[in-house]
Amino acid sequence: MSPLVREPQQQRSREKFARILATAARLLETVPFDQLSTKQIAAEAGMSVGALYRFFPDKEAVLETLEHSWMEEDLRLLAAVTAPEAVAACPSSERFLAQVVEAYAGRFRVQPGYRHAWFNVPTSPSMAGEADAVDRRIAERVHEVLAVSFGLADTAETRRRTDLAVAVGTRMLGMAFREDPEGDPEILADAALMMDRYLFAPSRRTPGA
């Protein structure tokens, strides 16, 4: 969260804080970010712009806080989709990867403002660093599950491949939702297929290299 954001402690203030974020996310569905103003967010949230400024210095801080909350949700999703009972329900590594892809695809379908921000709002350098850290945690956990439950070799090469697979999968998620708010099902299925085949492809390293 931006150091300029004043995170509230009292219940009433926390409710106002959450209302500002929810309102901004909803407005992003219909209002381009460059046209959105703190005055509009405050009015739609049913408060004065001065009340908004108690928590956020500008609309960029509102967006960064939203993005931070979305990243926290990414990690909660990761925990759910890689929980032992969720993994046990998958008959194959490809099905597990499809389950991971589908979990994150759901964000585009139901999270207000998420799809618009993904495609239309530039990411600040500080948030880009946080996003990279989240992607690394996703890759580490996916690799761990594949190694423990589906027989993927635990090597430096497969860890490198998992990092790349998550990057490619993230790119394909964007491709699936760029034109279709429900997500192109063929692209989503291909994302899991491509990751699975790549991760389990024979090593290119020669023995002892």
Coordinates of C-alpha atoms in Angstrom, one line a residue:
M1 CA 0.0 0.0 0.0
S2 CA 1.2 3.5 -0.8
P3 CA 2.9 5.2 2.2
L4 CA 0.6 8.2 1.5
V5 CA -2.5 6.1 2.2
R6 CA -3.9 6.5 5.6
E7 CA -5.3 3.1 6.6
P8 CA -8.1 3.6 9.2
Q9 CA -8.3 2.0 12.6
Q10 CA -11.9 2.7 13.7
Q11 CA -14.8 0.7 12.4
R12 CA -16.7 3.6 10.9
S13 CA -13.5 4.8 9.1
R14 CA -12.8 1.3 7.9
E15 CA -16.3 1.2 6.4
K16 CA -15.7 4.5 4.6
F17 CA -12.3 3.3 3.4
A18 CA -13.8 0.1 2.0
R19 CA -16.7 2.0 0.4
I20 CA -14.3 4.2 -1.5
L21 CA -12.4 1.2 -2.9
A22 CA -15.6 -0.6 -3.9
T23 CA -17.0 2.5 -5.5
A24 CA -13.8 3.2 -7.5
A25 CA -13.7 -0.5 -8.7
R26 CA -17.3 -0.2 -9.8
L27 CA -16.7 3.1 -11.6
L28 CA -13.7 1.5 -13.5
E29 CA -16.2 -0.7 -15.2
T30 CA -17.6 2.3 -17.2
V31 CA -15.3 5.3 -16.7
P32 CA -11.8 5.4 -18.2
F33 CA -9.2 5.9 -15.5
D34 CA -7.9 9.1 -17.0
Q35 CA -11.4 10.6 -16.8
L36 CA -12.1 9.4 -13.3
S37 CA -11.7 11.9 -10.5
T38 CA -11.6 11.8 -6.7
K39 CA -14.7 14.1 -6.7
Q40 CA -16.6 11.6 -8.7
I41 CA -15.5 8.7 -6.5
A42 CA -16.5 10.6 -3.4
A43 CA -19.9 11.6 -4.8
E44 CA -20.7 8.0 -5.9
A45 CA -19.6 6.8 -2.4
G46 CA -21.9 9.2 -0.7
M47 CA -19.3 11.4 1.0
S48 CA -17.5 14.6 0.5
V49 CA -14.2 14.8 -1.4
G50 CA -12.6 16.0 1.8
A51 CA -13.6 12.8 3.5
L52 CA -12.0 10.8 0.7
Y53 CA -8.8 12.9 1.1
R54 CA -8.6 11.8 4.8
F55 CA -7.5 8.4 3.4
F56 CA -6.2 8.9 -0.1
P57 CA -4.2 11.8 -1.5
D58 CA -5.3 11.2 -5.1
K59 CA -7.0 8.7 -7.4
E60 CA -3.7 6.9 -8.1
A61 CA -3.4 6.0 -4.4
V62 CA -7.0 4.6 -4.6
L63 CA -6.0 2.5 -7.6
E64 CA -2.8 1.3 -6.0
T65 CA -4.7 0.2 -2.9
L66 CA -7.2 -1.6 -5.0
E67 CA -4.4 -3.4 -6.9
H68 CA -2.7 -4.3 -3.5
S69 CA -6.0 -5.9 -2.3
W70 CA -6.3 -7.8 -5.6
M71 CA -2.8 -9.2 -5.1
E72 CA -3.7 -10.3 -1.6
E73 CA -6.7 -12.1 -3.1
D74 CA -4.3 -13.7 -5.7
L75 CA -2.5 -15.3 -2.8
R76 CA -5.7 -16.4 -1.1
L77 CA -6.8 -18.0 -4.3
L78 CA -3.4 -19.7 -4.6
A79 CA -3.8 -21.2 -1.1
A80 CA -7.3 -22.5 -2.0
V81 CA -6.5 -24.0 -5.3
T82 CA -3.4 -25.7 -4.1
A83 CA -4.9 -27.0 -0.8
P84 CA -4.4 -30.8 -0.4
E85 CA -8.1 -31.5 -0.9
A86 CA -8.2 -29.4 -4.1
V87 CA -5.1 -31.1 -5.5
A88 CA -6.4 -34.6 -4.6
A89 CA -9.5 -33.9 -6.7
C90 CA -7.3 -33.5 -9.9
P91 CA -6.7 -36.7 -11.8
S92 CA -3.7 -35.3 -13.7
S93 CA -1.2 -32.5 -13.7
E94 CA -3.0 -30.9 -16.7
R95 CA -6.2 -30.9 -14.8
F96 CA -4.5 -29.3 -11.8
L97 CA -3.0 -26.6 -14.0
A98 CA -6.5 -26.0 -15.6
Q99 CA -7.9 -25.6 -12.1
V100 CA -5.3 -22.9 -11.3
V101 CA -6.0 -21.1 -14.6
E102 CA -9.7 -21.2 -14.0
A103 CA -9.3 -19.8 -10.5
Y104 CA -7.6 -16.8 -11.8
A105 CA -9.9 -16.5 -14.8
G106 CA -12.7 -16.0 -12.3
R107 CA -11.2 -12.7 -11.2
F108 CA -11.8 -11.3 -14.7
R109 CA -15.4 -12.4 -14.7
V110 CA -16.6 -11.3 -11.2
Q111 CA -14.1 -8.8 -9.7
P112 CA -15.4 -5.2 -10.4
G113 CA -12.8 -3.1 -12.2
Y114 CA -10.3 -5.9 -12.4
R115 CA -10.6 -6.5 -16.2
H116 CA -10.6 -2.8 -17.0
A117 CA -7.6 -2.1 -14.9
W118 CA -5.7 -5.1 -16.4
F119 CA -6.0 -3.7 -19.9
N120 CA -6.3 0.0 -19.6
V121 CA -4.5 1.3 -16.5
P122 CA -0.6 1.5 -16.5
T123 CA 1.0 -0.2 -13.6
S124 CA 3.3 1.9 -11.5
P125 CA 6.9 0.7 -11.0
S126 CA 6.2 0.0 -7.3
M127 CA 3.2 -2.1 -8.0
A128 CA 5.0 -3.9 -10.9
G129 CA 7.6 -5.1 -8.3
E130 CA 4.8 -6.4 -6.0
A131 CA 3.2 -8.1 -9.0
D132 CA 6.4 -9.9 -9.9
A133 CA 6.8 -11.0 -6.2
V134 CA 3.3 -12.5 -6.3
D135 CA 4.0 -14.3 -9.6
R136 CA 7.2 -15.8 -8.0
R137 CA 5.1 -17.1 -5.1
I138 CA 2.6 -18.6 -7.4
A139 CA 5.3 -20.3 -9.4
E140 CA 7.0 -21.6 -6.3
R141 CA 3.8 -23.1 -5.0
V142 CA 2.7 -24.6 -8.3
H143 CA 6.1 -26.2 -8.7
E144 CA 5.9 -27.6 -5.2
V145 CA 2.5 -29.2 -5.9
L146 CA 3.6 -30.6 -9.3
A147 CA 6.7 -32.1 -7.7
V148 CA 5.0 -33.6 -4.7
S149 CA 1.7 -34.8 -6.3
F150 CA 2.4 -35.3 -10.0
G151 CA 6.0 -36.5 -10.2
L152 CA 7.7 -33.4 -11.7
A153 CA 11.4 -33.5 -11.1
D154 CA 12.5 -31.0 -8.5
T155 CA 15.5 -29.4 -10.3
A156 CA 16.8 -25.9 -11.1
E157 CA 15.6 -26.5 -14.7
T158 CA 12.0 -27.3 -13.7
R159 CA 11.9 -24.3 -11.3
R160 CA 13.0 -22.1 -14.2
R161 CA 10.4 -23.6 -16.4
T162 CA 7.7 -23.1 -13.9
D163 CA 8.6 -19.4 -13.6
L164 CA 8.3 -19.1 -17.4
A165 CA 5.1 -21.2 -17.5
V166 CA 3.4 -18.9 -15.0
A167 CA 4.5 -15.8 -17.1
V168 CA 3.1 -17.4 -20.2
G169 CA -0.1 -18.5 -18.4
T170 CA -0.6 -14.9 -17.2
R171 CA -0.1 -13.6 -20.7
M172 CA -2.6 -16.1 -22.1
L173 CA -5.2 -15.1 -19.4
G174 CA -5.0 -11.6 -20.7
M175 CA -5.4 -12.9 -24.3
A176 CA -8.5 -14.9 -23.3
F177 CA -10.3 -11.9 -21.7
R178 CA -9.2 -9.0 -24.0
E179 CA -12.2 -9.4 -26.3
D180 CA -14.4 -11.7 -24.3
P181 CA -15.6 -10.7 -20.8
E182 CA -16.3 -14.4 -20.1
G183 CA -12.9 -15.6 -21.3
D184 CA -12.2 -17.5 -24.5
P185 CA -12.5 -21.2 -23.3
E186 CA -10.1 -22.5 -26.0
I187 CA -7.4 -20.1 -24.9
L188 CA -7.9 -21.0 -21.3
A189 CA -7.7 -24.7 -22.0
D190 CA -4.7 -24.2 -24.2
A191 CA -2.9 -22.3 -21.4
A192 CA -3.1 -25.3 -19.1
L193 CA -2.2 -27.7 -21.9
M194 CA 0.9 -25.6 -23.0
M195 CA 2.1 -25.3 -19.4
D196 CA 1.7 -29.0 -18.7
R197 CA 3.5 -30.1 -21.9
Y198 CA 6.3 -27.6 -21.4
L199 CA 6.9 -28.4 -17.7
F200 CA 7.0 -32.2 -18.2
A201 CA 9.0 -32.1 -21.5
P202 CA 12.3 -34.0 -21.3
S203 CA 15.2 -32.1 -20.0
R204 CA 17.6 -30.6 -22.5
R205 CA 20.5 -30.9 -20.1
T206 CA 22.9 -33.8 -20.6
P207 CA 23.6 -36.0 -17.6
G208 CA 26.4 -34.5 -15.4
A209 CA 26.1 -31.1 -17.1

